[in-house]
């Protein structure tokens, strides 16, 4: 596709459940970012991949959050034992490298009930 | 880590007037400063960016200025149009992560 694709667009889950959010970056982009955006706030950095490795995961809030990018393309953000406070829009972005233009996907709206 | 503050949180202007949004950052090593526009239900879209070796950049009705000494940068939109209404975010980046401001909701009244 031409842009960053995120699936699902919406996800409702029960407290305590496990969820996976998927990101398909723009072809050829080696850098991939995950952000979390709460209502009325700016995107909050979670994790950055350069290729297959997590170059910076300092933004992950706790060990319930984990992300992978096994082949250097598609990435999955995994949240265990979801809590109501995890409800937010999760944004993925990709770019050719650090400090270059980052293109965002539409986001996945996660609601934990 | 980097901390980005953005002002104002809301801004309302009349069509044709100019709009200015200001941001400050804390990490003097930050070297990349993008501005994003976000419309309802969509992801942020880059509208202009500036690097620390440049003081000003302009693209049609949009311009960004950077003052490295004071660690602040601003977005200027001239001849505003109703379609400029959206939430605007500034960001600062040093290495891998962009830190965003809290956003400015711009409303352009026809």
Coordinates of C-alpha atoms in Angstrom, one line a residue:
Chain A
X1 CA 0.0 0.0 0.0
X2 CA 0.9 3.6 -0.3
X3 CA 0.8 4.5 3.4
X4 CA 1.2 3.0 6.8
X5 CA -1.6 0.5 7.5
X6 CA -2.8 -0.4 11.0
X7 CA -5.2 -3.1 11.9
X8 CA -7.7 -3.3 13.5
X9 CA -9.0 0.2 13.3
X10 CA -11.0 -0.4 16.5
X11 CA -10.6 -3.0 19.2
X12 CA -12.8 -3.4 22.3
X13 CA -11.5 -5.9 24.9
X14 CA -12.3 -6.9 28.4
X15 CA -10.0 -5.9 31.3
X16 CA -7.4 -8.6 31.8
X17 CA -7.4 -9.8 28.2
X18 CA -4.4 -9.9 25.8
X19 CA -4.4 -7.9 22.6
X20 CA -2.2 -7.5 19.5
X21 CA -2.1 -4.5 17.3
X22 CA -0.6 -4.7 13.9
X23 CA 1.4 -2.2 11.8
X24 CA 2.4 -2.4 8.2
X25 CA 4.9 0.3 7.4
X26 CA 5.6 1.9 4.1
X27 CA 7.7 -0.4 1.9
X28 CA 11.4 0.4 2.3
X29 CA 11.1 2.3 5.6
X30 CA 13.6 0.8 8.0
X31 CA 12.5 2.9 11.0
X32 CA 9.2 2.1 12.8
X33 CA 7.7 3.9 15.8
X34 CA 4.8 3.1 18.1
X35 CA 3.0 6.0 19.9
X36 CA 0.0 6.1 22.2
X37 CA -2.4 9.1 22.1
X38 CA -4.9 9.7 24.8
X39 CA -7.9 12.0 24.2
X40 CA -6.8 15.7 24.0
X41 CA -3.1 14.8 24.3
X42 CA -0.1 14.6 21.9
X43 CA 1.3 11.3 20.9
X44 CA 3.4 9.6 23.6
X45 CA 6.5 7.7 22.4
X46 CA 6.5 4.0 23.2
X47 CA 9.2 2.2 21.1
X48 CA 11.4 2.6 18.1
X49 CA 12.7 -0.1 15.7
X50 CA 15.6 0.2 13.3
X51 CA 15.3 -2.8 11.2
X52 CA 14.4 -5.9 13.3
X53 CA 15.8 -4.6 16.6
X54 CA 14.1 -2.4 19.2
X55 CA 16.6 0.4 19.2
X56 CA 14.8 2.3 21.9
X57 CA 12.0 0.9 24.1
X58 CA 12.3 3.5 26.8
X59 CA 8.7 4.6 26.3
X60 CA 7.0 1.3 27.1
X61 CA 5.1 2.0 30.4
X62 CA 5.6 -1.4 32.0
X63 CA 6.3 -5.0 31.2
X64 CA 2.8 -5.7 30.1
X65 CA 3.7 -4.0 26.8
X66 CA 5.9 -5.6 24.3
X67 CA 6.5 -5.1 20.5
X68 CA 8.2 -7.1 17.8
X69 CA 9.3 -6.7 14.3
X70 CA 10.8 -10.0 13.3
X71 CA 11.5 -9.5 9.6
X72 CA 12.1 -5.8 9.7
X73 CA 8.8 -4.9 8.2
X74 CA 5.5 -5.6 9.9
X75 CA 5.4 -4.9 13.6
X76 CA 3.0 -6.1 16.3
X77 CA 2.4 -4.3 19.6
X78 CA 1.3 -6.7 22.3
X79 CA -0.4 -5.8 25.5
X80 CA -1.0 -8.4 28.3
X81 CA -3.5 -8.2 31.1
X82 CA -5.1 -5.1 29.7
X83 CA -6.3 -2.4 32.1
X84 CA -8.9 0.4 31.5
X85 CA -6.0 2.9 31.6
X86 CA -4.6 1.3 28.4
X87 CA -7.6 2.7 26.5
X88 CA -6.2 5.1 23.9
X89 CA -5.4 5.4 20.2
X90 CA -2.2 3.5 19.3
X91 CA -0.4 5.1 16.4
X92 CA 2.3 3.6 14.2
X93 CA 4.7 5.6 12.1
X94 CA 7.5 4.7 9.7
X95 CA 10.4 6.6 8.1
X96 CA 13.6 6.0 6.1
X97 CA 15.6 6.6 9.3
X98 CA 15.9 8.7 12.4
X99 CA 15.2 12.4 12.2
X100 CA 13.6 12.0 8.8
X101 CA 9.9 12.5 7.9
X102 CA 7.8 10.1 9.7
X103 CA 4.5 8.9 8.2
X104 CA 1.7 7.9 10.5
X105 CA -1.0 5.4 10.1
X106 CA -4.7 6.0 11.1
X107 CA -4.2 4.4 14.4
X108 CA -6.0 1.6 16.4
X109 CA -8.5 2.8 18.9
X110 CA -8.3 0.4 21.9
X111 CA -11.0 0.4 24.4
X112 CA -10.7 -1.7 27.5
X113 CA -14.0 -2.3 29.3
Chain B
X1 CA 14.5 13.2 28.5
X2 CA 13.1 15.8 26.1
X3 CA 10.1 17.8 27.2
X4 CA 8.1 19.8 24.7
X5 CA 5.7 22.5 25.7
X6 CA 3.2 24.0 23.2
X7 CA 1.0 27.1 23.4
X8 CA -1.7 28.0 23.1
X9 CA -3.9 25.0 23.6
X10 CA -6.7 26.5 21.6
X11 CA -6.6 29.3 19.0
X12 CA -9.5 30.8 17.1
X13 CA -8.9 33.2 14.2
X14 CA -11.0 34.8 11.4
X15 CA -10.5 33.5 7.9
X16 CA -7.7 35.4 6.2
X17 CA -5.9 36.2 9.5
X18 CA -2.6 34.7 10.6
X19 CA -2.1 32.1 13.2
X20 CA 1.0 31.5 15.3
X21 CA 1.7 28.5 17.5
X22 CA 4.8 28.3 19.8
X23 CA 6.8 25.5 21.3
X24 CA 9.7 25.2 23.6
X25 CA 12.0 22.2 24.1
X26 CA 14.4 21.2 26.9
X27 CA 17.1 19.1 25.2
X28 CA 19.7 21.3 23.6
X29 CA 20.8 18.3 21.5
X30 CA 17.5 18.0 19.7
X31 CA 18.1 18.7 16.0
X32 CA 14.9 17.9 14.1
X33 CA 11.6 19.8 14.7
X34 CA 8.5 18.7 12.7
X35 CA 5.0 20.0 12.8
X36 CA 2.0 17.8 12.3
X37 CA -1.6 18.4 11.5
X38 CA -4.2 16.0 12.8
X39 CA -7.8 15.9 11.7
X40 CA -10.5 14.1 13.5
X41 CA -10.2 10.3 13.3
X42 CA -6.9 10.5 11.4
X43 CA -3.2 10.0 12.1
X44 CA -0.9 13.1 12.3
X45 CA 0.3 14.4 8.9
X46 CA 3.6 16.2 8.5
X47 CA 3.1 19.7 7.2
X48 CA 6.6 21.2 7.6
X49 CA 9.8 20.4 9.4
X50 CA 13.1 22.2 10.2
X51 CA 16.5 21.1 11.2
X52 CA 18.8 22.7 13.7
X53 CA 21.2 24.1 11.0
X54 CA 18.4 26.3 9.6
X55 CA 16.7 29.2 11.3
X56 CA 13.6 29.5 9.1
X57 CA 11.8 27.5 6.5
X58 CA 8.7 28.5 4.4
X59 CA 6.3 26.5 2.3
X60 CA 3.6 28.6 0.7
X61 CA 1.3 29.8 3.5
X62 CA 3.2 27.9 6.2
X63 CA 6.5 28.9 7.8
X64 CA 8.5 27.6 10.8
X65 CA 11.2 29.5 12.7
X66 CA 13.7 28.1 15.1
X67 CA 15.7 29.8 17.8
X68 CA 18.3 27.3 19.1
X69 CA 19.7 29.6 21.7
X70 CA 16.3 30.1 23.4
X71 CA 15.2 26.5 22.5
X72 CA 11.9 27.5 20.9
X73 CA 10.3 27.2 17.5
X74 CA 7.1 28.5 16.0
X75 CA 4.6 27.7 13.3
X76 CA 3.1 30.5 11.3
X77 CA 0.1 30.1 9.0
X78 CA -0.8 33.1 6.9
X79 CA -4.1 33.8 5.1
X80 CA -5.8 31.1 7.1
X81 CA -8.7 29.1 5.5
X82 CA -11.5 27.1 7.1
X83 CA -9.7 23.9 6.0
X84 CA -6.8 24.8 8.2
X85 CA -9.0 24.0 11.2
X86 CA -7.4 21.0 12.9
X87 CA -5.2 20.1 15.9
X88 CA -1.5 21.0 15.3
X89 CA 1.4 19.3 17.1
X90 CA 5.0 20.3 17.3
X91 CA 7.7 17.7 18.1
X92 CA 11.4 17.6 18.8
X93 CA 13.8 14.8 18.1
X94 CA 17.4 14.1 19.0
X95 CA 17.9 10.5 18.1
X96 CA 15.2 7.9 17.8
X97 CA 12.1 9.3 19.4
X98 CA 10.1 12.3 18.6
X99 CA 8.6 14.0 21.7
X100 CA 5.3 15.8 21.0
X101 CA 3.7 18.8 22.4
X102 CA 0.2 18.6 23.8
X103 CA -1.3 20.1 20.7
X104 CA -3.1 23.3 19.6
X105 CA -6.7 23.2 18.4
X106 CA -7.0 25.8 15.6
X107 CA -10.4 27.0 14.5
X108 CA -10.7 29.2 11.5
X109 CA -14.0 31.0 11.3
X110 CA -15.4 31.8 7.9

